[in-house]
């Protein structure tokens, strides 16, 4: 194995776990984190949660589980080329969506609105809450007791109020510092993964068309090349070949731009990474092309009337569930019952956020349809 760069995150220099544990034999601390994440129940539930499409809409669409695996795969490729810690990137990538509500962004927005008077709801914070508190598996602690670096990587964004409340893991938001390069990779790999698979799923679902995508330079450039090289290729293969090339181009661009950024700064060790500006980035030209792709998806896919209808339905289901549990706490499964009102709202949010798409639909039916129980 090639030696890691001196500014890579190293498990030996980890800031450790909240509860001390002896080093695991035969695997690194970050490998242990990854293994705990994979064994968690929140991870298994990702299979039945979605981002844009709802789980039952088709078996070929991405779920949050396959999305997280794609993020880890893209992230590891970048980490390996930059000689950074692949295990940490993998752990953060696999955990980054653990706190997501059912029904993707629509679900998150709905729950955030419901929680307005009770501290709000933010899926990043919820992912951290899952690994810090909500998983109940280990004898000696709540949560998964992950390393500081993994937890910090999961917390992508955070308001100053929440950062202050979170202590060490929120400190960087108050001190204007960056997380490890490994966390920066997981963040960007997330974006590369979902932009590209949303194009793929969008085309597969028929919500967007190749003709529309002609206005997106990053896509049309590669599409033109593929069609020229393989004039007789079937459409699905043309799409896949084009997307494959887009991902490769984005990954290569991130690697070369990041190498440049690191060279331009006095980066000697992992602490320098924290104090430097964000080092992991696209080059200026790719950033522009990527923005164009995102803008396209926003207009043509995320605001497509069929997606909007599903979002409206998701809003309704989430807010009606929330309201029902707030009005009568006896409807809540006993393990979610807590005394104070503020805590009750948080418990309701934990319960709803943990639901899969189909569970939320079923639970809604159980509460609101007379013939069900
Ligand atoms: Mg994601």
mmCIF file of C-alpha atoms and ligand atoms in Angstrom:
data_model
loop_
_atom_site.group_PDB
_atom_site.id
_atom_site.type_symbol
_atom_site.label_atom_id
_atom_site.label_comp_id
_atom_site.label_asym_id
_atom_site.label_seq_id
_atom_site.Cartn_x
_atom_site.Cartn_y
_atom_site.Cartn_z
ATOM 1 C CA UNK A 1 0.000 0.000 0.000
ATOM 2 C CA UNK A 2 1.295 3.472 -0.805
ATOM 3 C CA UNK A 3 2.172 5.562 2.167
ATOM 4 C CA UNK A 4 -0.379 8.179 3.189
ATOM 5 C CA UNK A 5 0.346 11.874 2.687
ATOM 6 C CA UNK A 6 1.653 13.616 5.826
ATOM 7 C CA UNK A 7 -1.552 15.686 5.957
ATOM 8 C CA UNK A 8 -3.850 12.639 5.787
ATOM 9 C CA UNK A 9 -5.978 11.837 8.836
ATOM 10 C CA UNK A 10 -4.330 9.053 10.762
ATOM 11 C CA UNK A 11 -6.066 6.811 13.275
ATOM 12 C CA UNK A 12 -3.019 7.043 15.549
ATOM 13 C CA UNK A 13 -3.528 10.795 15.847
ATOM 14 C CA UNK A 14 -7.305 10.554 16.267
ATOM 15 C CA UNK A 15 -8.873 12.750 18.913
ATOM 16 C CA UNK A 16 -10.495 9.566 20.068
ATOM 17 C CA UNK A 17 -13.931 8.368 21.124
ATOM 18 C CA UNK A 18 -16.185 9.847 23.789
ATOM 19 C CA UNK A 19 -15.907 6.643 25.808
ATOM 20 C CA UNK A 20 -12.421 5.210 25.777
ATOM 21 C CA UNK A 21 -12.011 1.828 24.089
ATOM 22 C CA UNK A 22 -8.846 -0.188 23.544
ATOM 23 C CA UNK A 23 -7.503 -0.180 19.980
ATOM 24 C CA UNK A 24 -9.125 -2.913 17.883
ATOM 25 C CA UNK A 25 -6.797 -5.741 16.932
ATOM 26 C CA UNK A 26 -6.375 -6.306 13.200
ATOM 27 C CA UNK A 27 -8.174 -3.183 11.956
ATOM 28 C CA UNK A 28 -7.755 0.541 12.304
ATOM 29 C CA UNK A 29 -10.001 2.794 14.406
ATOM 30 C CA UNK A 30 -11.632 4.183 11.257
ATOM 31 C CA UNK A 31 -12.247 0.673 9.926
ATOM 32 C CA UNK A 32 -13.990 -0.120 13.188
ATOM 33 C CA UNK A 33 -16.155 2.974 12.739
ATOM 34 C CA UNK A 34 -17.102 1.863 9.236
ATOM 35 C CA UNK A 35 -17.967 -1.621 10.502
ATOM 36 C CA UNK A 36 -20.181 -0.229 13.267
ATOM 37 C CA UNK A 37 -21.998 1.969 10.777
ATOM 38 C CA UNK A 38 -22.671 -0.980 8.462
ATOM 39 C CA UNK A 39 -24.026 -3.021 11.387
ATOM 40 C CA UNK A 40 -26.357 -0.245 12.568
ATOM 41 C CA UNK A 41 -30.099 -0.491 12.034
ATOM 42 C CA UNK A 42 -30.254 3.057 10.634
ATOM 43 C CA UNK A 43 -27.930 1.886 7.856
ATOM 44 C CA UNK A 44 -30.225 -0.978 6.891
ATOM 45 C CA UNK A 45 -33.186 1.374 6.754
ATOM 46 C CA UNK A 46 -31.444 3.433 4.056
ATOM 47 C CA UNK A 47 -32.532 0.732 1.631
ATOM 48 C CA UNK A 48 -36.112 1.947 1.896
ATOM 49 C CA UNK A 49 -35.485 5.669 1.892
ATOM 50 C CA UNK A 50 -35.145 7.838 -1.173
ATOM 51 C CA UNK A 51 -33.942 11.244 -2.301
ATOM 52 C CA UNK A 52 -36.073 12.272 -5.261
ATOM 53 C CA UNK A 53 -38.171 9.247 -6.119
ATOM 54 C CA UNK A 54 -40.240 7.390 -3.595
ATOM 55 C CA UNK A 55 -39.143 3.879 -2.794
ATOM 56 C CA UNK A 56 -42.023 2.038 -4.407
ATOM 57 C CA UNK A 57 -41.826 3.948 -7.689
ATOM 58 C CA UNK A 58 -39.439 1.459 -9.253
ATOM 59 C CA UNK A 59 -36.824 -1.093 -8.362
ATOM 60 C CA UNK A 60 -34.145 0.421 -10.563
ATOM 61 C CA UNK A 61 -33.923 3.819 -8.915
ATOM 62 C CA UNK A 62 -31.297 4.715 -6.370
ATOM 63 C CA UNK A 63 -32.135 4.468 -2.738
ATOM 64 C CA UNK A 64 -30.209 6.146 0.039
ATOM 65 C CA UNK A 65 -28.393 2.893 0.579
ATOM 66 C CA UNK A 66 -27.092 2.588 -2.970
ATOM 67 C CA UNK A 67 -26.438 6.335 -2.971
ATOM 68 C CA UNK A 68 -24.291 6.027 0.169
ATOM 69 C CA UNK A 69 -22.344 3.153 -1.404
ATOM 70 C CA UNK A 70 -21.761 5.234 -4.548
ATOM 71 C CA UNK A 71 -20.543 8.142 -2.409
ATOM 72 C CA UNK A 72 -18.139 5.821 -0.594
ATOM 73 C CA UNK A 73 -16.865 4.412 -3.882
ATOM 74 C CA UNK A 74 -16.274 7.826 -5.482
ATOM 75 C CA UNK A 75 -14.797 9.125 -2.233
ATOM 76 C CA UNK A 76 -12.379 6.244 -1.922
ATOM 77 C CA UNK A 77 -11.154 6.721 -5.492
ATOM 78 C CA UNK A 78 -10.376 10.359 -4.762
ATOM 79 C CA UNK A 79 -8.768 9.526 -1.417
ATOM 80 C CA UNK A 80 -6.532 6.868 -2.904
ATOM 81 C CA UNK A 81 -5.264 9.132 -5.646
ATOM 82 C CA UNK A 82 -4.533 11.907 -3.129
ATOM 83 C CA UNK A 83 -2.953 9.424 -0.668
ATOM 84 C CA UNK A 84 -5.539 10.199 1.998
ATOM 85 C CA UNK A 85 -7.248 7.882 4.455
ATOM 86 C CA UNK A 86 -9.740 5.768 2.517
ATOM 87 C CA UNK A 87 -11.188 4.137 5.623
ATOM 88 C CA UNK A 88 -12.203 7.453 7.130
ATOM 89 C CA UNK A 89 -13.724 8.624 3.840
ATOM 90 C CA UNK A 90 -15.661 5.386 3.626
ATOM 91 C CA UNK A 91 -16.947 5.634 7.192
ATOM 92 C CA UNK A 92 -18.133 9.229 6.748
ATOM 93 C CA UNK A 93 -19.693 8.476 3.351
ATOM 94 C CA UNK A 94 -21.647 5.484 4.589
ATOM 95 C CA UNK A 95 -22.913 7.431 7.608
ATOM 96 C CA UNK A 96 -23.621 10.797 6.010
ATOM 97 C CA UNK A 97 -27.317 10.136 5.291
ATOM 98 C CA UNK A 98 -28.217 8.039 8.350
ATOM 99 C CA UNK A 99 -30.352 10.843 9.777
ATOM 100 C CA UNK A 100 -32.420 11.425 6.674
ATOM 101 C CA UNK A 101 -36.184 11.421 6.977
ATOM 102 C CA UNK A 102 -38.439 9.402 4.695
ATOM 103 C CA UNK A 103 -39.291 11.053 1.328
ATOM 104 C CA UNK A 104 -35.981 12.826 0.793
ATOM 105 C CA UNK A 105 -35.768 16.594 0.832
ATOM 106 C CA UNK A 106 -39.516 17.044 1.007
ATOM 107 C CA UNK A 107 -39.588 15.000 4.217
ATOM 108 C CA UNK A 108 -36.724 16.956 5.738
ATOM 109 C CA UNK A 109 -38.394 20.291 4.930
ATOM 110 C CA UNK A 110 -41.715 19.137 6.349
ATOM 111 C CA UNK A 111 -40.182 17.896 9.585
ATOM 112 C CA UNK A 112 -38.126 21.070 9.927
ATOM 113 C CA UNK A 113 -41.314 23.135 9.642
ATOM 114 C CA UNK A 114 -43.046 20.958 12.241
ATOM 115 C CA UNK A 115 -40.095 21.375 14.601
ATOM 116 C CA UNK A 116 -39.860 25.149 14.172
ATOM 117 C CA UNK A 117 -40.739 25.897 17.812
ATOM 118 C CA UNK A 118 -38.656 23.039 19.154
ATOM 119 C CA UNK A 119 -35.168 23.695 17.786
ATOM 120 C CA UNK A 120 -35.800 22.699 14.161
ATOM 121 C CA UNK A 121 -34.796 19.583 12.294
ATOM 122 C CA UNK A 122 -31.660 19.229 10.216
ATOM 123 C CA UNK A 123 -30.664 15.910 8.659
ATOM 124 C CA UNK A 124 -26.924 16.424 9.198
ATOM 125 C CA UNK A 125 -27.430 16.951 12.877
ATOM 126 C CA UNK A 126 -29.780 14.000 12.927
ATOM 127 C CA UNK A 127 -27.129 11.749 11.318
ATOM 128 C CA UNK A 128 -24.825 12.729 14.167
ATOM 129 C CA UNK A 129 -27.610 12.106 16.663
ATOM 130 C CA UNK A 130 -28.112 8.611 15.228
ATOM 131 C CA UNK A 131 -24.460 7.656 15.712
ATOM 132 C CA UNK A 132 -24.091 9.524 19.038
ATOM 133 C CA UNK A 133 -27.357 8.698 20.776
ATOM 134 C CA UNK A 134 -30.113 6.860 18.944
ATOM 135 C CA UNK A 135 -28.550 3.535 18.003
ATOM 136 C CA UNK A 136 -29.017 1.198 20.938
ATOM 137 C CA UNK A 137 -26.760 -1.792 20.403
ATOM 138 C CA UNK A 138 -23.702 -1.698 22.617
ATOM 139 C CA UNK A 139 -23.470 -2.657 26.257
ATOM 140 C CA UNK A 140 -21.242 0.209 27.349
ATOM 141 C CA UNK A 141 -22.652 3.234 25.561
ATOM 142 C CA UNK A 142 -25.527 4.736 23.605
ATOM 143 C CA UNK A 143 -24.905 5.292 19.916
ATOM 144 C CA UNK A 144 -21.887 3.863 18.125
ATOM 145 C CA UNK A 145 -19.160 5.731 20.049
ATOM 146 C CA UNK A 146 -17.380 6.711 16.828
ATOM 147 C CA UNK A 147 -14.067 8.566 16.510
ATOM 148 C CA UNK A 148 -14.099 12.353 16.615
ATOM 149 C CA UNK A 149 -12.986 12.588 12.955
ATOM 150 C CA UNK A 150 -15.880 10.440 11.713
ATOM 151 C CA UNK A 151 -18.434 12.389 13.756
ATOM 152 C CA UNK A 152 -16.995 15.684 12.623
ATOM 153 C CA UNK A 153 -17.176 14.573 8.994
ATOM 154 C CA UNK A 154 -20.837 13.627 9.355
ATOM 155 C CA UNK A 155 -21.633 17.137 10.573
ATOM 156 C CA UNK A 156 -21.355 18.940 7.246
ATOM 157 C CA UNK A 157 -23.212 22.116 8.129
ATOM 158 C CA UNK A 158 -24.264 23.536 11.441
ATOM 159 C CA UNK A 159 -25.723 26.774 12.766
ATOM 160 C CA UNK A 160 -23.626 28.701 15.343
ATOM 161 C CA UNK A 161 -26.246 27.943 18.045
ATOM 162 C CA UNK A 162 -26.111 24.229 17.403
ATOM 163 C CA UNK A 163 -22.313 24.314 17.062
ATOM 164 C CA UNK A 164 -22.010 25.871 20.526
ATOM 165 C CA UNK A 165 -24.310 23.241 21.979
ATOM 166 C CA UNK A 166 -22.405 20.354 20.370
ATOM 167 C CA UNK A 167 -19.025 21.124 21.970
ATOM 168 C CA UNK A 168 -15.825 19.768 20.385
ATOM 169 C CA UNK A 169 -17.446 18.427 17.237
ATOM 170 C CA UNK A 170 -19.068 21.793 16.493
ATOM 171 C CA UNK A 171 -16.036 23.914 17.370
ATOM 172 C CA UNK A 172 -14.800 24.316 13.821
ATOM 173 C CA UNK A 173 -17.946 26.196 12.818
ATOM 174 C CA UNK A 174 -17.192 28.791 15.486
ATOM 175 C CA UNK A 175 -13.422 28.939 14.938
ATOM 176 C CA UNK A 176 -13.551 29.217 11.146
ATOM 177 C CA UNK A 177 -11.737 25.935 10.656
ATOM 178 C CA UNK A 178 -12.151 23.149 8.133
ATOM 179 C CA UNK A 179 -12.572 19.437 8.809
ATOM 180 C CA UNK A 180 -10.102 16.805 7.565
ATOM 181 C CA UNK A 181 -9.517 16.436 3.834
ATOM 182 C CA UNK A 182 -11.251 13.086 4.179
ATOM 183 C CA UNK A 183 -14.445 14.834 5.345
ATOM 184 C CA UNK A 184 -14.101 17.327 2.516
ATOM 185 C CA UNK A 185 -13.885 14.396 0.075
ATOM 186 C CA UNK A 186 -17.032 12.725 1.423
ATOM 187 C CA UNK A 187 -18.857 16.027 1.032
ATOM 188 C CA UNK A 188 -17.883 16.523 -2.600
ATOM 189 C CA UNK A 189 -18.285 12.839 -3.491
ATOM 190 C CA UNK A 190 -21.870 13.152 -2.233
ATOM 191 C CA UNK A 191 -22.492 15.942 -4.710
ATOM 192 C CA UNK A 192 -20.824 14.139 -7.617
ATOM 193 C CA UNK A 193 -22.829 11.013 -6.854
ATOM 194 C CA UNK A 194 -26.269 12.574 -6.603
ATOM 195 C CA UNK A 195 -25.955 14.952 -9.542
ATOM 196 C CA UNK A 196 -24.991 12.082 -11.785
ATOM 197 C CA UNK A 197 -27.445 9.520 -10.528
ATOM 198 C CA UNK A 198 -30.260 12.027 -10.615
ATOM 199 C CA UNK A 199 -29.520 12.511 -14.314
ATOM 200 C CA UNK A 200 -29.594 8.744 -14.752
ATOM 201 C CA UNK A 201 -32.761 8.153 -12.702
ATOM 202 C CA UNK A 202 -34.356 11.256 -14.206
ATOM 203 C CA UNK A 203 -33.836 9.877 -17.713
ATOM 204 C CA UNK A 204 -34.936 6.393 -16.727
ATOM 205 C CA UNK A 205 -38.146 7.733 -15.220
ATOM 206 C CA UNK A 206 -38.860 9.842 -18.297
ATOM 207 C CA UNK A 207 -39.111 13.041 -16.221
ATOM 208 C CA UNK A 208 -36.210 14.529 -18.153
ATOM 209 C CA UNK A 209 -35.090 13.823 -21.706
ATOM 210 C CA UNK A 210 -31.815 13.682 -23.614
ATOM 211 C CA UNK A 211 -33.015 16.603 -25.726
ATOM 212 C CA UNK A 212 -33.397 18.775 -22.624
ATOM 213 C CA UNK A 213 -29.966 17.731 -21.420
ATOM 214 C CA UNK A 214 -28.430 19.110 -24.614
ATOM 215 C CA UNK A 215 -28.363 22.487 -22.840
ATOM 216 C CA UNK A 216 -26.080 21.106 -20.141
ATOM 217 C CA UNK A 217 -22.551 21.457 -21.491
ATOM 218 C CA UNK A 218 -20.958 18.844 -19.255
ATOM 219 C CA UNK A 219 -23.479 16.259 -20.411
ATOM 220 C CA UNK A 220 -23.747 17.200 -24.072
ATOM 221 C CA UNK A 221 -19.969 17.274 -24.556
ATOM 222 C CA UNK A 222 -19.576 13.684 -23.428
ATOM 223 C CA UNK A 223 -22.788 12.613 -25.152
ATOM 224 C CA UNK A 224 -21.483 13.947 -28.487
ATOM 225 C CA UNK A 225 -18.225 12.032 -28.086
ATOM 226 C CA UNK A 226 -19.990 8.789 -27.166
ATOM 227 C CA UNK A 227 -22.358 9.033 -30.127
ATOM 228 C CA UNK A 228 -19.498 9.777 -32.503
ATOM 229 C CA UNK A 229 -17.389 6.866 -31.267
ATOM 230 C CA UNK A 230 -20.297 4.399 -31.020
ATOM 231 C CA UNK A 231 -22.946 5.453 -33.567
ATOM 232 C CA UNK A 232 -24.964 2.215 -33.234
ATOM 233 C CA UNK A 233 -24.986 1.987 -29.445
ATOM 234 C CA UNK A 234 -28.340 1.400 -27.691
ATOM 235 C CA UNK A 235 -29.745 4.414 -25.835
ATOM 236 C CA UNK A 236 -29.368 3.049 -22.280
ATOM 237 C CA UNK A 237 -25.725 2.282 -22.933
ATOM 238 C CA UNK A 238 -25.194 5.731 -24.428
ATOM 239 C CA UNK A 239 -26.600 7.247 -21.236
ATOM 240 C CA UNK A 240 -24.493 5.087 -18.959
ATOM 241 C CA UNK A 241 -21.321 5.685 -20.975
ATOM 242 C CA UNK A 242 -21.956 9.447 -20.881
ATOM 243 C CA UNK A 243 -22.548 9.491 -17.128
ATOM 244 C CA UNK A 244 -19.515 7.306 -16.500
ATOM 245 C CA UNK A 245 -17.410 9.837 -18.383
ATOM 246 C CA UNK A 246 -18.928 12.740 -16.477
ATOM 247 C CA UNK A 247 -18.054 11.146 -13.148
ATOM 248 C CA UNK A 248 -14.502 10.434 -14.330
ATOM 249 C CA UNK A 249 -14.045 14.012 -15.493
ATOM 250 C CA UNK A 250 -15.359 15.424 -12.218
ATOM 251 C CA UNK A 251 -13.174 13.113 -10.139
ATOM 252 C CA UNK A 252 -10.025 13.883 -12.160
ATOM 253 C CA UNK A 253 -10.741 17.596 -11.942
ATOM 254 C CA UNK A 254 -11.143 17.499 -8.159
ATOM 255 C CA UNK A 255 -7.893 15.588 -7.806
ATOM 256 C CA UNK A 256 -5.798 17.922 -9.931
ATOM 257 C CA UNK A 257 -7.328 21.097 -8.484
ATOM 258 C CA UNK A 258 -6.871 19.838 -4.919
ATOM 259 C CA UNK A 259 -3.237 18.951 -5.591
ATOM 260 C CA UNK A 260 -2.752 22.496 -6.848
ATOM 261 C CA UNK A 261 -4.490 23.958 -3.789
ATOM 262 C CA UNK A 262 -2.341 21.911 -1.427
ATOM 263 C CA UNK A 263 0.843 22.988 -3.197
ATOM 264 C CA UNK A 264 -0.206 26.635 -3.035
ATOM 265 C CA UNK A 265 -0.531 26.542 0.769
ATOM 266 C CA UNK A 266 1.975 25.691 3.447
ATOM 267 C CA UNK A 267 0.328 22.335 4.173
ATOM 268 C CA UNK A 268 2.596 20.047 6.179
ATOM 269 C CA UNK A 269 0.277 18.122 8.460
ATOM 270 C CA UNK A 270 -3.386 17.454 9.221
ATOM 271 C CA UNK A 271 -3.628 20.540 11.465
ATOM 272 C CA UNK A 272 -2.609 22.801 8.579
ATOM 273 C CA UNK A 273 -5.566 21.406 6.633
ATOM 274 C CA UNK A 274 -7.894 22.638 9.374
ATOM 275 C CA UNK A 275 -6.547 26.159 9.276
ATOM 276 C CA UNK A 276 -6.315 26.494 5.490
ATOM 277 C CA UNK A 277 -9.273 27.430 3.287
ATOM 278 C CA UNK A 278 -11.252 24.479 1.878
ATOM 279 C CA UNK A 279 -8.668 22.607 -0.180
ATOM 280 C CA UNK A 280 -10.828 20.028 -1.847
ATOM 281 C CA UNK A 281 -12.501 21.716 -4.783
ATOM 282 C CA UNK A 282 -13.306 21.708 -8.469
ATOM 283 C CA UNK A 283 -11.327 23.969 -10.776
ATOM 284 C CA UNK A 284 -13.047 27.206 -11.813
ATOM 285 C CA UNK A 285 -14.214 25.886 -15.180
ATOM 286 C CA UNK A 286 -15.568 22.616 -13.783
ATOM 287 C CA UNK A 287 -17.277 24.502 -10.983
ATOM 288 C CA UNK A 288 -19.175 26.486 -13.580
ATOM 289 C CA UNK A 289 -20.123 23.373 -15.568
ATOM 290 C CA UNK A 290 -21.217 21.655 -12.382
ATOM 291 C CA UNK A 291 -23.357 24.647 -11.432
ATOM 292 C CA UNK A 292 -25.038 24.457 -14.819
ATOM 293 C CA UNK A 293 -25.852 20.777 -14.250
ATOM 294 C CA UNK A 294 -27.270 21.494 -10.790
ATOM 295 C CA UNK A 295 -29.390 24.356 -12.070
ATOM 296 C CA UNK A 296 -30.754 22.085 -14.787
ATOM 297 C CA UNK A 297 -31.717 19.403 -12.285
ATOM 298 C CA UNK A 298 -33.385 21.930 -10.018
ATOM 299 C CA UNK A 299 -35.550 23.328 -12.803
ATOM 300 C CA UNK A 300 -36.339 20.202 -14.767
ATOM 301 C CA UNK A 301 -36.261 17.372 -12.253
ATOM 302 C CA UNK A 302 -36.680 18.573 -8.656
ATOM 303 C CA UNK A 303 -39.463 20.967 -9.677
ATOM 304 C CA UNK A 304 -41.115 18.610 -12.143
ATOM 305 C CA UNK A 305 -44.831 18.542 -11.418
ATOM 306 C CA UNK A 306 -44.765 14.829 -10.687
ATOM 307 C CA UNK A 307 -41.965 15.281 -8.175
ATOM 308 C CA UNK A 308 -43.833 18.260 -6.697
ATOM 309 C CA UNK A 309 -46.942 16.135 -6.255
ATOM 310 C CA UNK A 310 -44.961 13.500 -4.429
ATOM 311 C CA UNK A 311 -43.351 16.211 -2.284
ATOM 312 C CA UNK A 312 -46.749 17.643 -1.396
ATOM 313 C CA UNK A 313 -47.943 14.188 -0.383
ATOM 314 C CA UNK A 314 -44.789 13.677 1.687
ATOM 315 C CA UNK A 315 -45.369 17.023 3.415
ATOM 316 C CA UNK A 316 -48.892 16.034 4.273
ATOM 317 C CA UNK A 317 -47.942 12.615 5.631
ATOM 318 C CA UNK A 318 -45.083 13.938 7.767
ATOM 319 C CA UNK A 319 -46.989 16.880 9.213
ATOM 320 C CA UNK A 320 -50.095 14.840 9.957
ATOM 321 C CA UNK A 321 -48.015 12.194 11.703
ATOM 322 C CA UNK A 322 -46.223 14.878 13.695
ATOM 323 C CA UNK A 323 -49.431 16.579 14.697
ATOM 324 C CA UNK A 324 -51.091 13.331 15.745
ATOM 325 C CA UNK A 325 -48.160 12.365 17.986
ATOM 326 C CA UNK A 326 -47.931 15.857 19.456
ATOM 327 C CA UNK A 327 -51.639 15.991 20.248
ATOM 328 C CA UNK A 328 -51.809 12.593 21.856
ATOM 329 C CA UNK A 329 -48.559 11.188 23.111
ATOM 330 C CA UNK A 330 -50.217 7.867 23.923
ATOM 331 C CA UNK A 331 -50.146 7.065 20.198
ATOM 332 C CA UNK A 332 -46.347 6.930 20.268
ATOM 333 C CA UNK A 333 -44.511 3.612 20.747
ATOM 334 C CA UNK A 334 -43.430 3.535 24.428
ATOM 335 C CA UNK A 335 -39.674 3.687 23.724
ATOM 336 C CA UNK A 336 -40.216 7.179 22.319
ATOM 337 C CA UNK A 337 -42.096 8.513 25.327
ATOM 338 C CA UNK A 338 -40.324 11.238 27.258
ATOM 339 C CA UNK A 339 -41.688 13.596 29.875
ATOM 340 C CA UNK A 340 -41.063 17.233 28.961
ATOM 341 C CA UNK A 341 -42.838 18.851 26.018
ATOM 342 C CA UNK A 342 -39.624 20.004 24.352
ATOM 343 C CA UNK A 343 -38.230 16.506 24.611
ATOM 344 C CA UNK A 344 -41.491 15.032 23.458
ATOM 345 C CA UNK A 345 -41.253 16.978 20.195
ATOM 346 C CA UNK A 346 -37.682 15.758 19.725
ATOM 347 C CA UNK A 347 -38.781 12.173 20.338
ATOM 348 C CA UNK A 348 -41.532 12.514 17.770
ATOM 349 C CA UNK A 349 -38.977 13.888 15.295
ATOM 350 C CA UNK A 350 -36.616 10.976 16.066
ATOM 351 C CA UNK A 351 -39.418 8.504 15.502
ATOM 352 C CA UNK A 352 -40.558 10.070 12.232
ATOM 353 C CA UNK A 353 -37.013 10.625 10.921
ATOM 354 C CA UNK A 354 -36.220 6.972 11.519
ATOM 355 C CA UNK A 355 -39.139 5.799 9.368
ATOM 356 C CA UNK A 356 -38.641 4.416 5.888
ATOM 357 C CA UNK A 357 -40.860 5.733 3.078
ATOM 358 C CA UNK A 358 -43.171 2.751 3.187
ATOM 359 C CA UNK A 359 -43.284 2.638 6.996
ATOM 360 C CA UNK A 360 -44.354 6.289 7.109
ATOM 361 C CA UNK A 361 -47.089 5.620 4.559
ATOM 362 C CA UNK A 362 -48.263 2.593 6.537
ATOM 363 C CA UNK A 363 -48.108 4.384 9.888
ATOM 364 C CA UNK A 364 -50.101 7.259 8.412
ATOM 365 C CA UNK A 365 -52.709 4.815 7.203
ATOM 366 C CA UNK A 366 -52.801 3.092 10.608
ATOM 367 C CA UNK A 367 -53.512 6.414 12.304
ATOM 368 C CA UNK A 368 -55.895 7.969 9.814
ATOM 369 C CA UNK A 369 -57.703 5.205 7.915
ATOM 370 C CA UNK A 370 -60.605 3.729 9.869
ATOM 371 C CA UNK A 371 -60.268 0.254 8.398
ATOM 372 C CA UNK A 372 -56.609 -0.068 9.472
ATOM 373 C CA UNK A 373 -55.054 -0.450 12.892
HETATM 374 MG MG1 LIG B 1 -26.076 12.220 0.300
#
